[in-house]
CSV table of C-alpha atoms and ligand atoms in Angstrom, one decimal:
chain,number,residue,atom,x,y,z
W,1,MET,CA,0.0,0.0,0.0
W,2,PRO,CA,1.7,3.3,-1.0
W,3,ASN,CA,2.0,6.0,1.6
W,4,LYS,CA,-0.5,8.9,1.6
W,5,PRO,CA,0.8,12.0,-0.2
W,6,THR,CA,2.5,14.5,2.1
W,7,PRO,CA,0.5,17.7,2.5
W,8,VAL,CA,2.7,20.7,1.6
W,9,ILE,CA,2.5,24.4,1.6
W,10,PHE,CA,5.0,26.1,-0.7
W,11,ASP,CA,6.2,29.5,0.5
W,12,CYS,CA,8.2,31.1,-2.4
W,13,ASP,CA,9.5,34.1,-4.2
W,14,PRO,CA,9.6,32.9,-7.9
W,15,GLY,CA,12.4,33.2,-9.0
W,16,HIS,CA,13.8,30.7,-11.5
W,17,ASP,CA,14.7,28.0,-9.0
W,18,ASP,CA,11.4,28.5,-7.1
W,19,ALA,CA,9.6,28.0,-10.4
W,20,ILE,CA,11.4,24.7,-11.0
W,21,ALA,CA,10.7,23.6,-7.4
W,22,LEU,CA,7.0,24.3,-8.0
W,23,LEU,CA,6.9,22.3,-11.2
W,24,LEU,CA,8.7,19.5,-9.5
W,25,ALA,CA,6.1,19.5,-6.7
W,26,LEU,CA,3.2,19.5,-9.2
W,27,ALA,CA,4.7,16.5,-11.0
W,28,SER,CA,5.3,14.4,-7.8
W,29,PRO,CA,2.6,12.1,-6.5
W,30,GLU,CA,4.4,11.8,-3.1
W,31,LEU,CA,3.1,15.4,-2.4
W,32,HIS,CA,-0.2,17.0,-2.1
W,33,LEU,CA,0.3,20.7,-2.7
W,34,LEU,CA,-2.3,22.4,-0.6
W,35,GLY,CA,-1.4,25.9,-1.6
W,36,VAL,CA,1.3,28.5,-2.4
W,37,VAL,CA,2.1,31.6,-0.5
W,38,THR,CA,4.3,34.3,-2.0
W,39,SER,CA,7.0,36.5,-0.5
W,40,TYR,CA,9.1,39.5,-1.6
W,41,GLY,CA,12.6,38.3,-2.3
W,42,ASN,CA,13.9,37.7,-5.8
W,43,GLN,CA,11.6,40.5,-6.8
W,44,THR,CA,8.9,42.6,-5.3
W,45,LEU,CA,5.9,40.8,-3.8
W,46,ALA,CA,3.7,42.0,-6.7
W,47,LYS,CA,6.0,40.5,-9.2
W,48,THR,CA,6.6,37.2,-7.4
W,49,THR,CA,2.8,36.8,-6.9
W,50,VAL,CA,2.1,37.3,-10.6
W,51,ASN,CA,4.9,34.8,-11.4
W,52,ALA,CA,3.4,32.1,-9.1
W,53,LEU,CA,-0.1,32.6,-10.6
W,54,ARG,CA,1.2,32.5,-14.1
W,55,LEU,CA,3.3,29.4,-13.4
W,56,LEU,CA,0.3,27.5,-12.1
W,57,GLN,CA,-1.7,28.6,-15.1
W,58,PHE,CA,1.1,27.4,-17.4
W,59,ALA,CA,1.2,24.0,-15.7
W,60,GLY,CA,-2.6,23.7,-16.0
W,61,ARG,CA,-3.0,23.9,-12.1
W,62,ALA,CA,-4.7,27.2,-11.6
W,63,ASP,CA,-6.9,25.2,-9.1
W,64,ILE,CA,-4.1,25.4,-6.5
W,65,PRO,CA,-4.7,28.6,-4.5
W,66,VAL,CA,-2.1,31.3,-4.1
W,67,ALA,CA,-2.1,33.7,-1.1
W,68,VAL,CA,-0.2,37.0,-1.0
W,69,GLY,CA,2.5,37.1,1.7
W,70,ALA,CA,5.0,39.6,3.1
W,71,ALA,CA,6.0,42.6,1.1
W,72,GLN,CA,9.1,43.4,3.1
W,73,PRO,CA,11.2,42.0,6.0
W,74,LEU,CA,10.1,42.3,9.6
W,75,GLN,CA,12.6,45.1,10.3
W,76,ARG,CA,15.1,45.5,7.5
W,77,ALA,CA,14.8,47.5,4.3
W,78,LEU,CA,13.5,45.6,1.2
W,79,GLU,CA,16.2,44.5,-1.3
W,80,VAL,CA,15.5,42.3,-4.3
W,81,ALA,CA,17.7,40.1,-6.5
W,82,ALA,CA,17.0,41.6,-10.0
W,83,HIS,CA,20.7,41.1,-10.8
W,84,VAL,CA,20.1,37.3,-10.6
W,85,HIS,CA,16.5,36.8,-11.7
W,86,GLY,CA,15.8,39.9,-13.9
W,87,GLU,CA,13.2,42.7,-13.8
W,88,SER,CA,10.2,40.3,-13.8
W,89,GLY,CA,11.9,38.0,-11.2
W,90,LEU,CA,11.5,35.3,-13.8
W,91,ASP,CA,13.1,36.6,-16.9
W,92,GLY,CA,13.7,34.3,-19.9
W,93,PRO,CA,10.9,32.2,-21.3
W,94,ALA,CA,7.4,33.6,-21.9
W,95,LEU,CA,4.4,32.7,-19.6
W,96,PRO,CA,0.7,33.1,-20.4
W,97,PRO,CA,-0.8,36.5,-19.5
W,98,LEU,CA,-2.3,36.6,-16.0
W,99,ALA,CA,-5.8,35.3,-15.9
W,100,THR,CA,-6.3,34.3,-12.3
W,101,GLN,CA,-6.4,36.0,-8.9
W,102,PRO,CA,-4.8,35.3,-5.6
W,103,ALA,CA,-6.9,34.2,-2.6
W,104,SER,CA,-8.6,37.0,-0.7
W,105,GLN,CA,-7.0,35.9,2.6
W,106,ASP,CA,-3.5,37.0,3.5
W,107,ALA,CA,-0.8,34.4,3.7
W,108,VAL,CA,-1.1,34.0,7.5
W,109,ALA,CA,-4.8,33.4,7.6
W,110,PHE,CA,-4.6,31.2,4.5
W,111,THR,CA,-1.9,29.1,6.0
W,112,ALA,CA,-3.8,28.8,9.2
W,113,GLN,CA,-6.9,27.6,7.4
W,114,LEU,CA,-5.0,25.1,5.3
W,115,ILE,CA,-3.3,23.7,8.4
W,116,ARG,CA,-6.6,23.6,10.3
W,117,SER,CA,-8.4,21.7,7.6
W,118,ALA,CA,-5.6,19.3,6.7
W,119,ALA,CA,-6.1,15.6,7.7
W,120,GLN,CA,-2.6,15.3,8.9
W,121,PRO,CA,0.2,17.7,10.0
W,122,VAL,CA,1.5,19.8,7.1
W,123,THR,CA,5.1,20.2,5.7
W,124,LEU,CA,6.1,23.7,5.0
W,125,VAL,CA,8.6,24.4,2.3
W,126,PRO,CA,9.9,28.0,2.4
W,127,THR,CA,12.3,28.9,-0.4
W,128,GLY,CA,12.3,32.6,0.0
W,129,PRO,CA,12.9,34.9,3.1
W,130,LEU,CA,11.3,33.5,6.3
W,131,THR,CA,9.1,36.5,7.0
W,132,ASN,CA,5.8,34.7,6.2
W,133,LEU,CA,6.7,31.8,8.5
W,134,ALA,CA,7.8,34.0,11.3
W,135,ARG,CA,4.6,36.0,11.1
W,136,TYR,CA,2.6,32.8,11.0
W,137,LEU,CA,4.4,31.3,14.1
W,138,ALA,CA,3.8,34.6,16.0
W,139,ALA,CA,0.1,34.4,15.3
W,140,HIS,CA,-0.6,30.7,15.5
W,141,GLY,CA,2.3,28.8,16.9
W,142,THR,CA,3.6,25.4,15.7
W,143,ALA,CA,0.6,23.1,16.0
W,144,GLY,CA,-0.3,21.2,12.9
W,145,ILE,CA,3.1,21.7,11.3
W,146,ALA,CA,4.9,18.4,10.7
W,147,ARG,CA,8.2,19.9,9.7
W,148,VAL,CA,9.9,22.8,7.8
W,149,VAL,CA,12.2,22.0,4.9
W,150,LEU,CA,13.7,25.3,3.9
W,151,MET,CA,16.2,26.5,1.3
W,152,GLY,CA,18.5,29.0,3.0
W,153,GLY,CA,21.7,29.5,4.8
W,154,ALA,CA,25.0,27.8,4.5
W,155,ILE,CA,27.6,26.2,6.7
W,156,ALA,CA,30.6,27.8,5.1
W,157,GLU,CA,29.8,30.4,2.5
W,158,GLY,CA,27.6,33.2,1.3
W,159,ASN,CA,26.1,34.5,-1.9
W,160,MET,CA,24.5,37.8,-0.9
W,161,THR,CA,27.6,38.6,1.2
W,162,PRO,CA,30.7,36.6,1.9
W,163,ALA,CA,29.0,35.6,5.2
W,164,ALA,CA,25.3,35.1,4.3
W,165,GLU,CA,22.9,33.4,1.9
W,166,PHE,CA,20.3,35.6,0.3
W,167,ASN,CA,17.0,34.2,1.9
W,168,ILE,CA,18.4,34.4,5.4
W,169,TRP,CA,20.2,37.7,4.8
W,170,CYS,CA,16.9,39.3,3.7
W,171,ASP,CA,15.2,38.8,7.0
W,172,PRO,CA,17.6,37.5,9.7
W,173,GLU,CA,15.2,38.4,12.5
W,174,ALA,CA,12.5,36.2,10.9
W,175,ALA,CA,15.0,33.4,10.4
W,176,ALA,CA,16.1,33.6,14.1
W,177,GLN,CA,12.5,33.2,15.2
W,178,VAL,CA,12.0,30.2,12.9
W,179,PHE,CA,15.2,28.4,14.1
W,180,ALA,CA,14.2,29.1,17.7
W,181,SER,CA,10.7,27.8,17.2
W,182,GLY,CA,11.3,24.2,18.3
W,183,LEU,CA,9.9,23.0,14.9
W,184,ASP,CA,11.5,20.1,13.1
W,185,ILE,CA,13.6,22.1,10.6
W,186,THR,CA,15.8,20.9,7.7
W,187,MET,CA,18.1,23.5,6.3
W,188,ILE,CA,19.1,23.0,2.7
W,189,GLY,CA,21.9,25.6,2.3
W,190,LEU,CA,24.4,26.6,-0.3
W,191,ASP,CA,26.8,23.9,0.6
W,192,VAL,CA,24.3,21.4,-0.8
W,193,THR,CA,22.6,23.5,-3.5
W,194,HIS,CA,25.8,24.5,-5.1
W,195,LYS,CA,26.1,20.8,-6.0
W,196,ALA,CA,22.8,21.0,-7.9
W,197,LEU,CA,24.3,22.7,-10.9
W,198,LEU,CA,22.0,22.2,-13.9
W,199,GLY,CA,24.5,22.1,-16.7
W,200,PRO,CA,24.3,21.6,-20.5
W,201,ALA,CA,23.7,17.8,-20.5
W,202,VAL,CA,20.6,17.9,-18.2
W,203,GLU,CA,19.4,21.1,-19.9
W,204,ALA,CA,19.4,19.2,-23.2
W,205,GLN,CA,17.5,16.4,-21.7
W,206,LEU,CA,14.9,18.8,-20.4
W,207,ARG,CA,14.7,20.7,-23.7
W,208,SER,CA,13.7,17.5,-25.4
W,209,ALA,CA,11.2,16.5,-22.7
W,210,GLY,CA,8.1,18.4,-23.9
W,211,ARG,CA,6.6,21.9,-23.3
W,212,VAL,CA,7.4,22.1,-19.6
W,213,GLY,CA,10.8,20.7,-20.0
W,214,THR,CA,11.6,23.2,-22.7
W,215,PHE,CA,10.4,26.0,-20.4
W,216,VAL,CA,12.6,24.7,-17.6
W,217,ALA,CA,15.6,24.6,-20.0
W,218,GLU,CA,14.9,28.2,-21.0
W,219,LEU,CA,14.7,29.3,-17.3
W,220,ASN,CA,18.1,27.7,-16.8
W,221,VAL,CA,19.6,29.5,-19.8
W,222,PHE,CA,18.7,32.9,-18.2
W,223,PHE,CA,19.6,31.7,-14.6
W,224,SER,CA,23.0,30.5,-15.8
W,225,VAL,CA,24.2,33.9,-17.1
W,226,TYR,CA,24.6,35.3,-13.6
W,227,HIS,CA,26.3,32.1,-12.4
W,228,LYS,CA,28.7,32.0,-15.3
W,229,HIS,CA,29.7,35.6,-14.7
W,230,THR,CA,30.0,35.3,-10.9
W,231,TYR,CA,31.4,31.8,-10.4
W,232,GLY,CA,32.5,30.7,-13.9
W,233,TRP,CA,30.1,27.8,-13.7
W,234,ASP,CA,28.6,26.1,-16.7
W,235,GLY,CA,25.1,25.9,-15.3
W,236,ALA,CA,22.9,27.3,-12.5
W,237,PRO,CA,22.4,25.9,-9.0
W,238,ILE,CA,18.7,25.2,-8.7
W,239,HIS,CA,18.7,25.7,-5.0
W,240,ASP,CA,15.0,25.6,-4.2
W,241,ALA,CA,14.3,22.4,-6.1
W,242,VAL,CA,16.7,20.6,-3.8
W,243,ALA,CA,14.5,21.4,-0.8
W,244,MET,CA,11.4,20.2,-2.6
W,245,ALA,CA,13.2,17.0,-3.7
W,246,HIS,CA,14.2,16.3,-0.1
W,247,VAL,CA,10.5,16.2,0.8
W,248,ILE,CA,9.7,13.9,-2.2
W,249,ARG,CA,12.6,11.5,-1.6
W,250,SER,CA,14.7,11.3,1.5
W,251,GLY,CA,18.2,10.1,1.0
W,252,LEU,CA,19.1,12.5,-1.8
W,253,VAL,CA,20.4,15.0,0.7
W,254,GLU,CA,22.6,13.8,3.6
W,255,THR,CA,21.9,15.8,6.8
W,256,ARG,CA,23.3,16.1,10.3
W,257,ALA,CA,21.5,17.2,13.4
W,258,ARG,CA,23.2,20.4,14.4
W,259,ASN,CA,22.7,23.7,16.2
W,260,VAL,CA,22.1,26.7,14.0
W,261,GLU,CA,22.0,30.2,15.2
W,262,ILE,CA,21.3,33.3,13.1
W,263,GLU,CA,23.5,36.4,13.3
W,264,THR,CA,21.4,39.5,13.7
W,265,ALA,CA,23.6,41.9,15.5
W,266,SER,CA,26.6,42.5,13.2
W,267,GLU,CA,26.2,44.2,9.8
W,268,LEU,CA,29.3,42.4,8.5
W,269,CYS,CA,27.9,39.0,9.2
W,270,ARG,CA,24.2,39.8,9.0
W,271,GLY,CA,22.1,36.7,8.3
W,272,ARG,CA,25.0,34.3,8.7
W,273,THR,CA,23.7,30.8,9.7
W,274,VAL,CA,26.3,29.8,12.4
W,275,VAL,CA,26.2,26.0,12.2
W,276,ASP,CA,28.0,24.1,14.9
W,277,LEU,CA,29.1,21.4,12.5
W,278,TRP,CA,32.0,20.1,14.7
W,279,ARG,CA,30.0,20.4,17.9
W,280,ARG,CA,32.2,23.1,19.4
W,281,THR,CA,29.5,24.2,21.8
W,282,ASN,CA,26.9,22.5,24.1
W,283,ARG,CA,24.0,24.1,22.2
W,284,ALA,CA,21.4,21.5,21.4
W,285,PRO,CA,20.7,20.7,17.7
W,286,ASN,CA,17.8,22.6,16.3
W,287,ALA,CA,18.0,21.6,12.7
W,288,HIS,CA,18.9,18.8,10.3
W,289,VAL,CA,21.6,20.5,8.2
W,290,GLY,CA,22.2,19.4,4.7
W,291,VAL,CA,25.8,18.5,4.1
W,292,ASP,CA,25.9,16.6,0.8
W,293,LEU,CA,23.7,15.9,-2.2
W,294,ASN,CA,23.6,12.9,-4.5
W,295,ALA,CA,23.5,15.2,-7.6
W,296,PRO,CA,23.1,12.5,-10.3
W,297,ALA,CA,20.1,11.0,-8.5
W,298,PHE,CA,18.6,14.4,-7.9
W,299,PHE,CA,18.8,15.3,-11.6
W,300,GLU,CA,17.4,11.9,-12.6
W,301,LEU,CA,14.4,12.6,-10.4
W,302,LEU,CA,14.0,16.1,-11.7
W,303,VAL,CA,14.1,15.1,-15.4
W,304,GLU,CA,11.8,12.1,-14.8
W,305,ARG,CA,9.2,14.3,-13.1
W,306,ILE,CA,9.4,17.3,-15.4
W,307,THR,CA,9.0,14.9,-18.3
W,308,ARG,CA,5.7,13.7,-16.8
W,309,LEU,CA,4.3,17.2,-17.1
W,310,GLY,CA,4.5,16.9,-20.9
K,1,BDR,C1,18.1,31.6,-2.8
K,1,BDR,O1,18.0,32.9,-3.1
K,1,BDR,C2,17.1,33.1,-4.2
K,1,BDR,O2,17.7,34.0,-5.1
K,1,BDR,C3,16.9,31.8,-4.8
K,1,BDR,O3,15.5,31.7,-5.3
K,1,BDR,C4,17.1,30.8,-3.7
K,1,BDR,O4,15.9,30.6,-2.9
K,1,BDR,C5,19.5,31.1,-3.0
K,1,BDR,O5,20.4,31.9,-2.2
K,2,CA,CA1,13.8,31.4,-3.8
């Protein structure tokens, strides 16, 4: 008897890699995507929300509700990543014009209602700043949440600054609240996602895998430009899809239970995820921290699932 699909709420800021994560979720019978909430991040909230709605339309899944989330961090000034994701937040391939509307509830009320009406505890997958989740926890607490599998942070590097990854850097106060919540948290950080480089061979496979595959290949073409320029890589790290894949299939990402604290005081190290990898303190583990990825198996899963979407 197969397991019941895992109920999931996807909290995102699409975003090329958020878009690929969403398509991966839609193609995966292991998941039941209850809804999508949007956040500022890769672009403004207005743009990421339009992108989420248009992606669902494109995939023929406009039945999945989308709720509008945070427009800015809890305390910090808004900054977006147009230099990585373009003016629309999803530059590159064309999407159908917007023909749907977000839900009338805001993200916190929407999430509360989905969690309340779910038959089992819900898995949250945030792949943008953690503002929506921090607000939700402040209002409703942790009941009904099975676990959080987030893309953010890093053990040993940064991409927004030398010290910090973009999602955590955007709203370190929100991230600190989430990591202190006592929830079962898995942190899929840059140490892992930089191993998920979608290069020319996989891009060619996707391009020949139908309409959605061609779309993902075109997303990757745009997303790769920044990474070629910045890192000299022949491909783009599709960070957020790794977090989604970890919910679909455990074992692709190797994790260790470790303590993670978020730096909020210093400007130099703002948003650093201080991971006690070598257990240099007595602080109790509060997260499963990704340390490695089986990249060939991850890409095999991705291509197989995107191909299903036709
Ligand atoms: C993260 O930041 C965003 O630009 C990506 O969508 C991903 O969630 C990587 O640091
Ligand atoms: Ca993202």
